[in-house]
Amino acid sequence: MELTHKDVKDIIGIIEDAPHLNEIEIVYGGFRLHVHRGGSGEAMQRSGPREVAAAAPVAAPQAASPVAESRSQPATEGALAANEFAVRAPMIGTFYRAASPGEKSFVEVGQRVKASDDVGVIEVMKLFKTLHADADGTVVRIEAENATLVEFNQVLIVIARD
């Protein structure tokens, strides 16, 4: 039995309605769903597109799983200076630097950003998560290429705090 897009949306709805639940992972056959909320139990929604951690297919059990590897070893990254922080991938998916093809990128290296500014989007199974700067500062590095698959917790963008 395969899970449908509606099944995934229903599962996510149940999880969103459980405020005491901060993190859950469901693996069903070749399907993986990982949902993580901020430590304060806050809802995972902000203005803009519906923001939820979503499902991603994983490798067959007999193959080496990049999902398992990413959980045991953080993605390689350059060292961060004391005043820098990383915008990380909250889930496995495709990272986009712009809202849609042909549009201007959300941010460029050297650009000043505010905490609430959009800096990218991750898409999984037609569900989109808008990424925010989360602090005021200046973009110093963009580590992920546009339209590439990124792993959970991978560094996408580095911002120097003001």
N, CA, C and O atoms as a DFTB+ gen file, in Angstrom:
648 C
 N C O
     1  1       0.839      -1.188       0.000
     2  2       0.000       0.000       0.000
     3  2       0.878       1.243       0.000
     4  3       1.817       1.341       0.790
     5  1       0.582       2.175      -0.867
     6  2       1.321       3.427      -0.977
     7  2       0.540       4.547      -0.293
     8  3      -0.691       4.539      -0.282
     9  1       1.267       5.512       0.278
    10  2       0.621       6.681       0.848
    11  2       0.389       7.696      -0.263
    12  3       1.248       7.894      -1.122
    13  1      -0.765       8.332      -0.243
    14  2      -1.085       9.348      -1.247
    15  2      -0.716      10.730      -0.706
    16  3      -0.402      10.892       0.473
    17  1      -0.762      11.704      -1.585
    18  2      -0.514      13.083      -1.177
    19  2      -1.525      13.496      -0.096
    20  3      -1.169      14.193       0.854
    21  1      -2.779      13.066      -0.246
    22  2      -3.806      13.373       0.756
    23  2      -3.462      12.734       2.099
    24  3      -3.644      13.357       3.145
    25  1      -2.958      11.472       2.078
    26  2      -2.555      10.816       3.318
    27  2      -1.488      11.642       4.037
    28  3      -1.558      11.839       5.250
    29  1      -0.508      12.119       3.283
    30  2       0.572      12.923       3.864
    31  2       0.009      14.201       4.468
    32  3       0.365      14.562       5.590
    33  1      -0.867      14.890       3.740
    34  2      -1.470      16.115       4.263
    35  2      -2.275      15.831       5.530
    36  3      -2.233      16.620       6.474
    37  1      -3.007      14.715       5.562
    38  2      -3.783      14.355       6.753
    39  2      -2.864      14.099       7.946
    40  3      -3.152      14.536       9.059
    41  1      -1.761      13.392       7.714
    42  2      -0.801      13.112       8.796
    43  2      -0.218      14.414       9.323
    44  3      -0.118      14.608      10.534
    45  1       0.166      15.304       8.417
    46  2       0.731      16.583       8.834
    47  2      -0.299      17.391       9.617
    48  3       0.052      18.046      10.599
    49  1      -1.570      17.357       9.197
    50  2      -2.629      18.057       9.925
    51  2      -2.772      17.543      11.348
    52  3      -2.943      18.331      12.278
    53  1      -2.704      16.235      11.525
    54  2      -2.784      15.637      12.864
    55  2      -1.612      16.103      13.713
    56  3      -1.781      16.446      14.883
    57  1      -0.419      16.114      13.117
    58  2       0.778      16.522      13.852
    59  2       0.690      18.002      14.231
    60  3       1.059      18.377      15.344
    61  1       0.202      18.848      13.311
    62  2       0.059      20.276      13.615
    63  2      -0.914      20.516      14.758
    64  3      -0.766      21.488      15.499
    65  1      -1.912      19.642      14.914
    66  2      -2.906      19.790      15.972
    67  2      -2.442      19.213      17.303
    68  3      -3.214      19.184      18.261
    69  1      -1.198      18.755      17.381
    70  2      -0.639      18.200      18.620
    71  2       0.452      19.137      19.131
    72  3       1.629      18.908      18.851
    73  1       0.088      20.197      19.882
    74  2       1.063      21.212      20.283
    75  2       2.184      20.677      21.180
    76  3       3.254      21.282      21.251
    77  1       1.954      19.566      21.856
    78  2       2.978      18.996      22.734
    79  2       4.035      18.230      21.951
    80  3       5.070      17.866      22.509
    81  1       3.796      17.984      20.686
    82  2       4.701      17.197      19.853
    83  2       5.685      18.130      19.154
    84  3       5.274      18.979      18.363
    85  1       6.992      17.981      19.441
    86  2       8.000      18.843      18.829
    87  2       8.701      18.200      17.647
    88  3       9.177      18.896      16.751
    89  1       8.767      16.863      17.637
    90  2       9.444      16.199      16.529
    91  2       8.902      14.789      16.380
    92  3       8.631      14.102      17.366
    93  1       8.746      14.365      15.121
    94  2       8.305      13.004      14.837
    95  2       8.893      12.580      13.498
    96  3       9.067      13.393      12.590
    97  1       9.191      11.300      13.398
    98  2       9.655      10.745      12.132
    99  2       8.857       9.482      11.859
   100  3       8.744       8.609      12.719
   101  1       8.307       9.391      10.659
   102  2       7.535       8.228      10.243
   103  2       8.219       7.646       9.014
   104  3       8.455       8.359       8.039
   105  1       8.538       6.356       9.053
   106  2       9.108       5.677       7.891
   107  2       8.156       4.555       7.534
   108  3       7.827       3.716       8.372
   109  1       7.714       4.542       6.279
   110  2       6.750       3.558       5.816
   111  2       7.183       3.106       4.431
   112  3       6.995       3.830       3.454
   113  1       7.754       1.929       4.342
   114  2       8.268       1.458       3.054
   115  2       9.334       2.394       2.547
   116  3      10.309       2.647       3.255
   117  1       9.186       2.920       1.341
   118  2      10.139       3.851       0.764
   119  2       9.795       5.297       1.037
   120  3      10.280       6.185       0.335
   121  1       8.973       5.559       2.036
   122  2       8.476       6.892       2.350
   123  2       9.026       7.316       3.706
   124  3       9.058       6.513       4.639
   125  1       9.456       8.561       3.823
   126  2       9.952       9.101       5.093
   127  2       9.311      10.459       5.326
   128  3       9.296      11.308       4.435
   129  1       8.783      10.661       6.529
   130  2       8.200      11.940       6.925
   131  2       8.902      12.368       8.201
   132  3       8.867      11.651       9.201
   133  1       9.540      13.533       8.174
   134  2      10.219      14.064       9.356
   135  2       9.665      15.456       9.609
   136  3       9.765      16.338       8.756
   137  1       9.076      15.649      10.792
   138  2       8.510      16.942      11.163
   139  2       9.220      17.406      12.414
   140  3       9.379      16.647      13.371
   141  1       9.648      18.667      12.402
   142  2      10.351      19.238      13.556
   143  2       9.845      20.653      13.777
   144  3       9.838      21.473      12.859
   145  1       9.422      20.930      14.999
   146  2       9.002      22.279      15.378
   147  2      10.108      22.918      16.182
   148  3      10.989      22.237      16.706
   149  1      10.051      24.253      16.277
   150  2      10.990      24.967      17.147
   151  2      10.835      24.476      18.575
   152  3       9.759      24.014      18.956
   153  1      11.889      24.569      19.368
   154  2      11.915      24.042      20.729
   155  2      10.826      24.591      21.631
   156  3      10.500      23.959      22.636
   157  1      10.251      25.743      21.312
   158  2       9.231      26.322      22.169
   159  2       7.848      25.757      21.897
   160  3       6.883      26.159      22.545
   161  1       7.731      24.826      20.945
   162  2       6.434      24.260      20.618
   163  2       5.610      25.160      19.714
   164  3       4.415      24.933      19.521
   165  1       6.260      26.196      19.152
   166  2       5.543      27.126      18.296
   167  2       5.074      26.437      17.035
   168  3       5.675      25.456      16.597
   169  1       4.014      26.940      16.452
   170  2       3.519      26.383      15.194
   171  2       4.554      26.612      14.104
   172  3       5.366      27.534      14.187
   173  1       4.516      25.766      13.086
   174  2       5.516      25.860      12.035
   175  2       5.046      26.754      10.896
   176  3       5.618      26.688       9.808
   177  1       4.042      27.575      11.095
   178  2       3.524      28.384      10.018
   179  2       3.938      29.835      10.190
   180  3       3.989      30.356      11.304
   181  1       4.226      30.464       9.088
   182  2       4.470      31.894       9.028
   183  2       3.681      32.391       7.839
   184  3       3.040      31.609       7.137
   185  1       3.727      33.700       7.611
   186  2       3.026      34.197       6.432
   187  2       3.723      33.669       5.193
   188  3       4.916      33.366       5.221
   189  1       2.989      33.563       4.134
   190  2       3.567      33.037       2.904
   191  2       3.051      31.645       2.648
   192  3       2.029      31.258       3.213
   193  1       3.739      30.866       1.798
   194  2       3.266      29.528       1.466
   195  2       3.154      28.652       2.710
   196  3       3.848      28.881       3.700
   197  1       2.289      27.662       2.657
   198  2       2.123      26.742       3.774
   199  2       3.474      26.117       4.082
   200  3       4.139      25.590       3.191
   201  1       3.876      26.177       5.344
   202  2       5.200      25.717       5.725
   203  2       5.088      24.503       6.626
   204  3       4.666      24.605       7.777
   205  1       5.460      23.381       6.105
   206  2       5.478      22.156       6.888
   207  2       6.651      21.323       6.447
   208  3       7.040      21.347       5.279
   209  1       7.214      20.588       7.378
   210  2       8.221      19.622       6.976
   211  2       7.468      18.550       6.217
   212  3       6.368      18.164       6.612
   213  1       8.034      18.077       5.156
   214  2       7.293      17.177       4.288
   215  2       8.025      15.878       4.062
   216  3       9.123      15.663       4.576
   217  1       7.405      15.019       3.289
   218  2       7.923      13.687       3.063
   219  2       8.902      13.654       1.919
   220  3       8.850      14.477       1.005
   221  1       9.796      12.688       1.984
   222  2      10.739      12.482       0.885
   223  2      10.975      11.000       0.728
   224  3      11.100      10.283       1.720
   225  1      11.040      10.527      -0.512
   226  2      11.340       9.116      -0.705
   227  2      12.764       8.830      -0.234
   228  3      13.642       9.687      -0.329
   229  1      12.982       7.634       0.268
   230  2      14.321       7.237       0.692
   231  2      14.745       6.021      -0.099
   232  3      13.934       5.381      -0.767
   233  1      16.034       5.709      -0.013
   234  2      16.562       4.577      -0.764
   235  2      15.972       3.269      -0.247
   236  3      15.531       3.184       0.899
   237  1      15.971       2.259      -1.100
   238  2      15.496       0.933      -0.700
   239  2      16.347       0.425       0.451
   240  3      17.515       0.801       0.552
   241  1      15.800      -0.422       1.329
   242  2      16.524      -0.859       2.512
   243  2      17.880      -1.489       2.230
   244  3      18.795      -1.343       3.040
   245  1      18.041      -2.186       1.105
   246  2      19.310      -2.838       0.845
   247  2      20.388      -1.855       0.394
   248  3      21.571      -2.195       0.408
   249  1      20.000      -0.643      -0.004
   250  2      20.975       0.349      -0.473
   251  2      21.407       1.221       0.698
   252  3      20.685       1.340       1.688
   253  1      22.576       1.826       0.585
   254  2      23.028       2.763       1.610
   255  2      22.100       3.958       1.572
   256  3      21.830       4.490       0.495
   257  1      21.617       4.383       2.694
   258  2      20.644       5.461       2.759
   259  2      21.308       6.792       3.069
   260  3      21.899       6.940       4.138
   261  1      21.230       7.779       2.155
   262  2      21.789       9.091       2.446
   263  2      21.071       9.757       3.612
   264  3      21.648      10.614       4.283
   265  1      19.823       9.377       3.863
   266  2      19.086       9.940       4.998
   267  2      19.758       9.532       6.297
   268  3      19.995      10.372       7.166
   269  1      20.068       8.244       6.437
   270  2      20.717       7.761       7.654
   271  2      22.082       8.406       7.822
   272  3      22.464       8.774       8.933
   273  1      22.821       8.544       6.726
   274  2      24.136       9.150       6.808
   275  2      24.040      10.601       7.242
   276  3      24.871      11.057       8.028
   277  1      23.043      11.347       6.751
   278  2      22.942      12.757       7.100
   279  2      22.584      12.937       8.572
   280  3      22.923      13.962       9.164
   281  1      21.912      11.971       9.166
   282  2      21.561      12.086      10.577
   283  2      22.770      11.790      11.451
   284  3      22.887      12.350      12.541
   285  1      23.675      10.918      10.997
   286  2      24.813      10.563      11.821
   287  2      25.975      11.533      11.649
   288  3      26.772      11.708      12.570
   289  1      26.084      12.165      10.482
   290  2      27.158      13.110      10.219
   291  2      26.562      14.382       9.649
   292  3      25.881      14.330       8.625
   293  1      26.799      15.528      10.286
   294  2      26.297      16.764       9.703
   295  2      26.958      17.018       8.355
   296  3      28.091      16.596       8.123
   297  1      26.250      17.707       7.470
   298  2      26.812      18.036       6.168
   299  2      28.072      18.866       6.358
   300  3      28.151      19.682       7.276
   301  1      29.050      18.657       5.495
   302  2      30.294      19.406       5.626
   303  2      30.010      20.877       5.390
   304  3      29.169      21.241       4.568
   305  1      30.720      21.708       6.120
   306  2      30.521      23.141       6.018
   307  2      31.779      23.854       6.448
   308  3      32.582      23.320       7.213
   309  1      31.945      25.067       5.950
   310  2      33.063      25.880       6.389
   311  2      32.836      26.332       7.816
   312  3      31.700      26.385       8.287
   313  1      33.899      26.651       8.490
   314  2      33.789      27.129       9.875
   315  2      33.075      28.468       9.889
   316  3      33.270      29.298       9.000
   317  1      32.258      28.670      10.890
   318  2      31.533      29.922      11.029
   319  2      32.283      30.825      11.993
   320  3      32.765      30.369      13.030
   321  1      32.384      32.093      11.658
   322  2      32.968      33.079      12.562
   323  2      32.010      33.288      13.730
   324  3      30.845      32.894      13.663
   325  1      32.499      33.902      14.789
   326  2      31.696      34.101      16.000
   327  2      30.418      34.891      15.718
   328  3      29.397      34.661      16.365
   329  1      30.464      35.814      14.766
   330  2      29.289      36.645      14.478
   331  2      28.425      36.083      13.351
   332  3      27.467      36.737      12.938
   333  1      28.737      34.888      12.841
   334  2      27.989      34.307      11.739
   335  2      27.043      33.214      12.221
   336  3      27.286      32.560      13.236
   337  1      25.973      33.034      11.480
   338  2      25.074      31.912      11.733
   339  2      24.632      31.355      10.389
   340  3      24.697      32.031       9.362
   341  1      24.187      30.117      10.421
   342  2      23.807      29.435       9.189
   343  2      22.301      29.270       9.103
   344  3      21.643      28.932      10.087
   345  1      21.766      29.512       7.923
   346  2      20.386      29.132       7.617
   347  2      20.513      27.705       7.096
   348  3      21.155      27.469       6.073
   349  1      19.901      26.754       7.799
   350  2      20.045      25.339       7.481
   351  2      18.765      24.771       6.899
   352  3      17.673      25.298       7.111
   353  1      18.925      23.689       6.164
   354  2      17.761      23.014       5.578
   355  2      16.972      22.329       6.690
   356  3      17.532      21.503       7.410
   357  1      15.697      22.647       6.848
   358  2      14.881      22.031       7.882
   359  2      14.392      20.635       7.493
   360  3      13.789      19.933       8.304
   361  1      14.657      20.238       6.240
   362  2      14.213      18.936       5.744
   363  2      14.975      18.614       4.460
   364  3      15.648      19.473       3.891
   365  1      14.861      17.396       4.026
   366  2      15.414      17.002       2.738
   367  2      14.492      17.542       1.657
   368  3      13.270      17.447       1.779
   369  1      15.060      18.104       0.607
   370  2      14.232      18.620      -0.475
   371  2      15.067      19.348      -1.503
   372  3      16.296      19.276      -1.485
   373  1      14.403      20.045      -2.394
   374  2      15.084      20.822      -3.424
   375  2      15.096      22.279      -2.999
   376  3      14.051      22.865      -2.716
   377  1      16.294      22.859      -2.955
   378  2      16.484      24.249      -2.542
   379  2      16.385      25.161      -3.754
   380  3      17.002      24.910      -4.789
   381  1      15.601      26.223      -3.612
   382  2      15.487      27.221      -4.672
   383  2      15.843      28.584      -4.103
   384  3      15.431      28.933      -2.997
   385  1      16.612      29.353      -4.868
   386  2      17.020      30.685      -4.441
   387  2      15.981      31.741      -4.799
   388  3      16.059      32.868      -4.307
   389  1      15.000      31.397      -5.653
   390  2      13.962      32.344      -6.069
   391  2      12.594      31.683      -5.914
   392  3      12.489      30.459      -5.835
   393  1      11.554      32.504      -5.871
   394  2      10.197      31.999      -5.677
   395  2       9.726      31.154      -6.853
   396  3       8.946      30.218      -6.675
   397  1      10.198      31.480      -8.059
   398  2       9.850      30.688      -9.247
   399  2      10.916      30.916     -10.311
   400  3      11.657      31.896     -10.245
   401  1      11.001      30.017     -11.292
   402  2      12.021      30.154     -12.337
   403  2      11.922      31.506     -13.037
   404  3      10.829      31.998     -13.316
   405  1      13.066      32.089     -13.310
   406  2      13.100      33.373     -14.006
   407  2      12.967      34.586     -13.106
   408  3      13.221      35.710     -13.539
   409  1      12.570      34.370     -11.852
   410  2      12.457      35.499     -10.925
   411  2      13.797      35.790     -10.279
   412  3      14.701      34.956     -10.285
   413  1      13.911      36.985      -9.724
   414  2      15.117      37.414      -9.025
   415  2      15.303      36.569      -7.761
   416  3      14.329      36.223      -7.093
   417  1      16.564      36.236      -7.436
   418  2      16.865      35.479      -6.217
   419  2      16.421      36.262      -4.988
   420  3      16.424      37.493      -4.991
   421  1      16.039      35.537      -3.938
   422  2      15.636      36.192      -2.694
   423  2      16.777      37.042      -2.148
   424  3      16.565      38.187      -1.748
   425  1      18.010      36.475      -2.128
   426  2      19.172      37.191      -1.595
   427  2      20.405      36.912      -2.438
   428  3      20.483      35.915      -3.155
   429  1      21.364      37.822      -2.329
   430  2      22.665      37.686      -2.973
   431  2      23.739      37.943      -1.922
   432  3      23.466      38.573      -0.900
   433  1      24.942      37.467      -2.162
   434  2      26.066      37.730      -1.264
   435  2      26.257      39.242      -1.165
   436  3      26.231      39.948      -2.173
   437  1      26.451      39.731       0.063
   438  2      26.627      41.159       0.313
   439  2      25.341      41.897       0.640
   440  3      25.379      43.051       1.066
   441  1      24.206      41.244       0.446
   442  2      22.913      41.878       0.699
   443  2      22.605      41.894       2.183
   444  3      22.833      40.906       2.882
   445  1      22.083      43.021       2.670
   446  2      21.638      43.114       4.067
   447  2      20.242      42.518       4.165
   448  3      19.407      42.725       3.284
   449  1      19.990      41.775       5.244
   450  2      18.685      41.146       5.455
   451  2      18.196      41.428       6.860
   452  3      18.981      41.677       7.775
   453  1      16.893      41.383       7.011
   454  2      16.257      41.472       8.329
   455  2      15.812      40.068       8.715
   456  3      15.686      39.199       7.853
   457  1      15.576      39.844       9.991
   458  2      15.236      38.522      10.509
   459  2      14.052      37.884       9.785
   460  3      14.031      36.668       9.595
   461  1      13.089      38.667       9.388
   462  2      11.880      38.127       8.761
   463  2      11.983      37.975       7.243
   464  3      11.048      37.482       6.612
   465  1      13.105      38.392       6.644
   466  2      13.248      38.325       5.186
   467  2      13.308      36.884       4.685
   468  3      13.933      36.026       5.308
   469  1      12.654      36.629       3.558
   470  2      12.750      35.329       2.892
   471  2      14.125      35.222       2.248
   472  3      14.591      36.173       1.621
   473  1      14.782      34.067       2.396
   474  2      16.107      33.880       1.806
   475  2      16.158      32.688       0.852
   476  3      17.151      32.505       0.147
   477  1      15.109      31.881       0.822
   478  2      15.071      30.727      -0.065
   479  2      13.814      29.920       0.169
   480  3      12.997      30.250       1.028
   481  1      13.668      28.849      -0.613
   482  2      12.514      27.958      -0.513
   483  2      13.002      26.526      -0.667
   484  3      13.905      26.254      -1.458
   485  1      12.403      25.608       0.091
   486  2      12.660      24.180      -0.099
   487  2      11.349      23.538      -0.503
   488  3      10.302      23.812       0.084
   489  1      11.414      22.672      -1.522
   490  2      10.225      21.992      -2.035
   491  2      10.399      20.491      -1.896
   492  3      11.440      19.928      -2.233
   493  1       9.350      19.863      -1.388
   494  2       9.283      18.409      -1.310
   495  2       7.865      17.995      -1.675
   496  3       6.908      18.436      -1.039
   497  1       7.724      17.166      -2.675
   498  2       6.418      16.648      -3.088
   499  2       5.378      17.760      -3.253
   500  3       4.238      17.623      -2.809
   501  1       5.775      18.841      -3.883
   502  2       4.910      19.988      -4.174
   503  2       4.476      20.762      -2.931
   504  3       3.571      21.592      -3.008
   505  1       5.105      20.503      -1.793
   506  2       4.898      21.316      -0.598
   507  2       6.116      22.216      -0.460
   508  3       7.247      21.759      -0.626
   509  1       5.897      23.492      -0.158
   510  2       6.979      24.463      -0.119
   511  2       7.164      25.015       1.284
   512  3       6.193      25.273       1.995
   513  1       8.416      25.193       1.675
   514  2       8.767      25.800       2.963
   515  2       9.624      27.011       2.664
   516  3      10.699      26.891       2.076
   517  1       9.151      28.176       3.067
   518  2       9.914      29.395       2.888
   519  2      10.927      29.502       4.023
   520  3      10.582      29.322       5.191
   521  1      12.163      29.793       3.679
   522  2      13.230      29.943       4.664
   523  2      13.421      31.424       4.963
   524  3      13.382      32.262       4.063
   525  1      13.627      31.733       6.243
   526  2      13.782      33.114       6.679
   527  2      15.174      33.334       7.255
   528  3      15.818      32.387       7.707
   529  1      15.637      34.578       7.240
   530  2      16.968      34.916       7.736
   531  2      17.092      34.657       9.238
   532  3      18.164      34.259       9.693
   533  1      16.055      34.863      10.006
   534  2      16.004      34.653      11.453
   535  2      16.878      35.596      12.281
   536  3      16.872      35.502      13.508
   537  1      17.619      36.491      11.657
   538  2      18.383      37.525      12.374
   539  2      18.773      38.592      11.362
   540  3      18.881      38.317      10.166
   541  1      18.982      39.802      11.845
   542  2      19.451      40.878      10.975
   543  2      20.929      40.660      10.676
   544  3      21.681      40.216      11.544
   545  1      21.345      40.971       9.450
   546  2      22.749      40.827       9.111
   547  2      22.998      40.975       7.629
   548  3      22.174      41.512       6.889
   549  1      24.167      40.481       7.205
   550  2      24.589      40.551       5.807
   551  2      24.915      39.152       5.313
   552  3      25.619      38.403       5.990
   553  1      24.411      38.794       4.139
   554  2      24.683      37.484       3.547
   555  2      26.160      37.448       3.158
   556  3      26.624      38.281       2.380
   557  1      26.900      36.468       3.711
   558  2      28.328      36.369       3.390
   559  2      28.641      35.186       2.481
   560  3      29.633      35.219       1.753
   561  1      27.814      34.140       2.508
   562  2      28.023      32.983       1.625
   563  2      26.686      32.328       1.314
   564  3      25.790      32.280       2.157
   565  1      26.568      31.828       0.096
   566  2      25.438      30.985      -0.279
   567  2      26.047      29.642      -0.630
   568  3      26.703      29.504      -1.663
   569  1      25.834      28.648       0.224
   570  2      26.532      27.365       0.122
   571  2      25.817      26.354      -0.770
   572  3      26.450      25.420      -1.261
   573  1      24.532      26.516      -0.986
   574  2      23.769      25.553      -1.796
   575  2      23.467      26.142      -3.163
   576  3      23.107      27.313      -3.281
   577  1      23.615      25.331      -4.180
   578  2      23.295      25.748      -5.539
   579  2      21.778      25.760      -5.738
   580  3      21.054      24.984      -5.114
   581  1      21.316      26.635      -6.599
   582  2      19.897      26.710      -6.916
   583  2      19.410      25.400      -7.549
   584  3      20.115      24.792      -8.354
   585  1      18.220      24.981      -7.182
   586  2      17.543      23.810      -7.754
   587  2      18.305      22.511      -7.524
   588  3      18.288      21.617      -8.371
   589  1      18.976      22.408      -6.371
   590  2      19.690      21.169      -6.041
   591  2      19.068      20.519      -4.812
   592  3      18.449      21.182      -3.980
   593  1      19.250      19.204      -4.720
   594  2      18.774      18.452      -3.569
   595  2      19.655      18.773      -2.372
   596  3      20.882      18.733      -2.469
   597  1      19.031      19.093      -1.242
   598  2      19.770      19.365      -0.010
   599  2      19.323      18.384       1.061
   600  3      18.211      17.857       1.020
   601  1      20.206      18.152       2.014
   602  2      19.931      17.228       3.098
   603  2      19.460      17.976       4.337
   604  3      19.699      19.175       4.476
   605  1      18.795      17.265       5.229
   606  2      18.369      17.825       6.503
   607  2      19.576      18.413       7.230
   608  3      20.605      17.748       7.348
   609  1      19.468      19.623       7.710
   610  2      20.469      20.331       8.503
   611  2      21.662      20.833       7.683
   612  3      22.623      21.340       8.261
   613  1      21.626      20.707       6.378
   614  2      22.717      21.202       5.535
   615  2      22.733      22.720       5.571
   616  3      21.682      23.360       5.559
   617  1      23.932      23.296       5.616
   618  2      24.066      24.756       5.581
   619  2      23.725      25.236       4.182
   620  3      24.281      24.754       3.195
   621  1      22.806      26.190       4.105
   622  2      22.375      26.746       2.822
   623  2      22.956      28.141       2.608
   624  3      23.502      28.448       1.549
   625  1      22.826      28.975       3.634
   626  2      23.240      30.379       3.545
   627  2      23.896      30.766       4.866
   628  3      23.431      30.370       5.936
   629  1      24.981      31.544       4.787
   630  2      25.654      32.036       5.994
   631  2      25.451      33.542       6.050
   632  3      25.669      34.256       5.070
   633  1      25.026      34.011       7.229
   634  2      24.741      35.432       7.444
   635  2      25.578      35.924       8.618
   636  3      25.637      35.269       9.659
   637  1      26.224      37.073       8.454
   638  2      26.970      37.720       9.534
   639  2      26.017      38.645      10.266
   640  3      25.412      39.525       9.655
   641  1      25.879      38.453      11.563
   642  2      24.991      39.308      12.367
   643  2      25.538      40.733      12.427
   644  3      26.746      40.964      12.380
   645  1      24.614      41.669      12.531
   646  2      25.019      43.086      12.676
   647  2      25.580      43.325      14.056
   648  3      25.976      44.446      14.376
